[in-house]
XYZ file of C-alpha atoms in Angstrom:
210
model
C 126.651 -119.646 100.344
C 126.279 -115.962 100.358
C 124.400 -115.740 97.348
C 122.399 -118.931 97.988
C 121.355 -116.485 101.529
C 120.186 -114.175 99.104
C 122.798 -111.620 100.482
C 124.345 -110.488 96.953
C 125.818 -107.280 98.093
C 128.176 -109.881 100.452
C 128.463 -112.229 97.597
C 129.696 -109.959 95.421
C 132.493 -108.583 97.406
C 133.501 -111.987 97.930
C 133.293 -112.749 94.107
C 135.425 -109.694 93.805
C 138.289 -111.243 96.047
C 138.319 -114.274 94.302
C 138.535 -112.834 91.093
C 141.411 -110.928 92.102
C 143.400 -113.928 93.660
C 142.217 -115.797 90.377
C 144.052 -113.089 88.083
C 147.133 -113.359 90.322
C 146.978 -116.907 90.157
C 146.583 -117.166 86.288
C 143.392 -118.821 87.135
C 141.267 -120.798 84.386
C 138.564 -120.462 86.328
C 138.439 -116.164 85.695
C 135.668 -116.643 83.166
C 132.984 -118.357 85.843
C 134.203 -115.913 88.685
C 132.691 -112.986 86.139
C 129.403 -114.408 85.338
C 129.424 -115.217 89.159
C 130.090 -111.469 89.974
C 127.406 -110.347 87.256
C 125.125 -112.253 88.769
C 125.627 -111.428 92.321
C 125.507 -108.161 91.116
C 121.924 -108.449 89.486
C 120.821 -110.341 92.662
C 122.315 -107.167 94.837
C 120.552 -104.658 92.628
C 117.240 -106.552 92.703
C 117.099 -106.732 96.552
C 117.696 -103.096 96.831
C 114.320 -102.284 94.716
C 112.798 -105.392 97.257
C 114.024 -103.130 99.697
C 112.493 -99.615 98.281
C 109.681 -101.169 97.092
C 109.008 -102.615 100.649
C 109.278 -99.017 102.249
C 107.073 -97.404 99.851
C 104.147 -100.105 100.464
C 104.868 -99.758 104.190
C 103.522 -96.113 103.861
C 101.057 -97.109 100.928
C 99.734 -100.630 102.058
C 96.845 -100.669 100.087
C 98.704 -100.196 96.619
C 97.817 -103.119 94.734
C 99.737 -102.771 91.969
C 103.041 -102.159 93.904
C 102.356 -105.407 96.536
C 102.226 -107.139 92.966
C 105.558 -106.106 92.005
C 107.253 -106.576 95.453
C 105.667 -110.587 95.148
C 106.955 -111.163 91.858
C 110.320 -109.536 92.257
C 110.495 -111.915 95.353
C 109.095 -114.720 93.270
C 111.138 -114.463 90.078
C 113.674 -112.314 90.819
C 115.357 -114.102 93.735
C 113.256 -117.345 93.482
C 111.861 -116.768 97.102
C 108.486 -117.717 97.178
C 108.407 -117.655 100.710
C 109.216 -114.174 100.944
C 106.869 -113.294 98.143
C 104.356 -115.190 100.447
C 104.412 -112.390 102.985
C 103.133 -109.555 101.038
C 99.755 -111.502 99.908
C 96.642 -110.087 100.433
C 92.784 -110.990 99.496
C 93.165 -107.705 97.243
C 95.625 -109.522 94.922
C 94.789 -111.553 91.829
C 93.363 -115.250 92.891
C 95.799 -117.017 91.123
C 98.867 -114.925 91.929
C 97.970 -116.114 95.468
C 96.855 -119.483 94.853
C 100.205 -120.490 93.040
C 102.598 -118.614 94.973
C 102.094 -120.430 98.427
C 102.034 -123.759 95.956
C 105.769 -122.515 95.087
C 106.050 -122.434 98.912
C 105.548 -125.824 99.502
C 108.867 -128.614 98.867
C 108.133 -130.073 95.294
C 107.571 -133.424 97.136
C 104.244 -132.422 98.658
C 102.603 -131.200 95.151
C 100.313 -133.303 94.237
C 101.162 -134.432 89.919
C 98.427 -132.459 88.394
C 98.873 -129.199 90.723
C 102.438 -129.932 89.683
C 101.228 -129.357 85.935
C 98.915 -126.578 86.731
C 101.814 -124.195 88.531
C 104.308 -125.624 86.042
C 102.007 -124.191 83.339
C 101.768 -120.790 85.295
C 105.357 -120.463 85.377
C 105.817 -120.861 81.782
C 102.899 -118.522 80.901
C 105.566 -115.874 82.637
C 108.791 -116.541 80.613
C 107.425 -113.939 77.799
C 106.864 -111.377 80.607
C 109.931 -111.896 82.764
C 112.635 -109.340 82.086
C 115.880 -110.458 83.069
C 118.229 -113.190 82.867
C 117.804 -113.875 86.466
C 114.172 -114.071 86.291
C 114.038 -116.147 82.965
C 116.076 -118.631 84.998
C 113.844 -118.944 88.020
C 110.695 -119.663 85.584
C 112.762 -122.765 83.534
C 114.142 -123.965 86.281
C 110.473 -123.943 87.834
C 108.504 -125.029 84.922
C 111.203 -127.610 84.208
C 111.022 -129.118 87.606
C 107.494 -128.846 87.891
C 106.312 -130.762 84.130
C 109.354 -133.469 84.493
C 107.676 -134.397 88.141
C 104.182 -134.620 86.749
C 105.157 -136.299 83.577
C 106.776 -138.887 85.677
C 103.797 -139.655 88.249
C 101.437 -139.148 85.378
C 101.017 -143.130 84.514
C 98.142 -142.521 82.211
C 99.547 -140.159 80.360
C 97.284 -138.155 77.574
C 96.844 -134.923 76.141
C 98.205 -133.248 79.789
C 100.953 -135.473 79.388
C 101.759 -134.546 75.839
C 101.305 -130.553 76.459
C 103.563 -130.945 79.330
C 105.969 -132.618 76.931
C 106.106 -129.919 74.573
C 106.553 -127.193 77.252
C 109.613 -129.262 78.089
C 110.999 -129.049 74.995
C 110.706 -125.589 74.748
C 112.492 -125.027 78.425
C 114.791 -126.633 77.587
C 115.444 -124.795 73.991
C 115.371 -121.907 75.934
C 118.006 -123.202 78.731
C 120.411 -123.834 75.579
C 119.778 -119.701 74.883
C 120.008 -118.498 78.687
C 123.144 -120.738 79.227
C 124.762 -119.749 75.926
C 124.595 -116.041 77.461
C 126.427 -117.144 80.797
C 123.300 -117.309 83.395
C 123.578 -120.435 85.582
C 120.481 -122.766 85.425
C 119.978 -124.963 88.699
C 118.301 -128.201 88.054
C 118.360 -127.657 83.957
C 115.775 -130.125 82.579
C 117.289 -133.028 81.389
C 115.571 -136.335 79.846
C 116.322 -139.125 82.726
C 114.846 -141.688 80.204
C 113.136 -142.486 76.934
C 109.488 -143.655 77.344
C 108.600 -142.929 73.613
C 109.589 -147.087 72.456
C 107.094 -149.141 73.639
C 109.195 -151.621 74.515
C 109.341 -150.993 78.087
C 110.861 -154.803 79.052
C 113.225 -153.958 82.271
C 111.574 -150.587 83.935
C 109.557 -151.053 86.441
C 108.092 -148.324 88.472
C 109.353 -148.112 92.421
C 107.044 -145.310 94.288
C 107.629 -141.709 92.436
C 110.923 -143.107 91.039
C 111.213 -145.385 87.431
C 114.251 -148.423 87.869
């Protein structure tokens, strides 16, 4: 809950007791109590450059390049668009401030092809993003993104298809990022096969297939 509140200094002092009263009690669960702590610990260390980062603008507001940083720390960092929201300004690249109030908005309320559009701009950030913790934000975004529009998208197409293939590579590189113990929320995952065209018993109910 802690860590979910974004407070990872708190989290990781919990994560610290439990890890203890895991060791005393012979635990199996000691492995997923460390990757807990390292990531609580990441989370901790990125708010504190938030933090500094936020200071420093406060004195330097027109600093373009460091409001960037402080948005996609926020963004990527600790998956927070609505924080990153805050420090937008009309001096900051167009699309950096078209997408991230997008991100803002529940997943529900995207509309299928802005769904592909800021599912595409997340993925065209995975080279660039530097840690584990930001690597995770972007395929968890991408992948949640693509599999809505690829599921509203009834006529399908080349959109359709490129949306495929990004999938395929999220989740290739979920496989990598989980392999190294970072936790994935909402991993991309195929809910069914539309490839066979024998479609006889799906029938499509609103947003959902049944």
């Amino acid at each position: 809950a802690q860590a979910t509140a974004q407070r990872g200094a708190d989290a990781l002092t919990t994560y610290r007791k439990a890890l203890s009263a895991a060791i005393i009690a012979n635990s199996p669960r000691r492995k997923e109590i460390l990757g807990r702590i390292k990531s609580a610990n990441a989370q901790a260390l990125q708010q504190r450059e938030i933090e500094r980062l936020t200071r420093a603008l406060a004195g330097d507001p027109d600093n373009s390049k460091m409001r960037t940083a402080v948005v996609l720390l926020n963004l990527l960092e600790l998956d927070n668009p609505k924080q990153a929201a805050e420090f937008l300004n009309d001096d900051l690249d167009e699309n950096l401030r078209t997408y991230v109030l997008l991100a803002d908005k529940s997943i529900e309320d995207v509309q299928p092809e802005l769904c592909l559009e800021l599912g595409r701009w997340y993925w065209e950030m995975f080279p660039s993003a530097k840690t584990s913790r930001a690597k995770a934000t972007v395929l968890k975004r991408t992948g949640a993104y693509l599999q809505r529009f690829t599921l509203l998208d009834i006529e399908g197409g080349a959109n359709k298809l490129r949306a495929a293939l990004i999938l395929k590579d999220v989740d290739a590189e979920s496989v990598k990022l989980t392999s190294k113990g970072q936790t994935i929320a909402a991993k991309p995952g195929i809910i069914a096969d539309f490839e066979s065209p024998q479609m006889t018993g799906w029938t499509m109910t609103g947003t959902a297939f049944g």
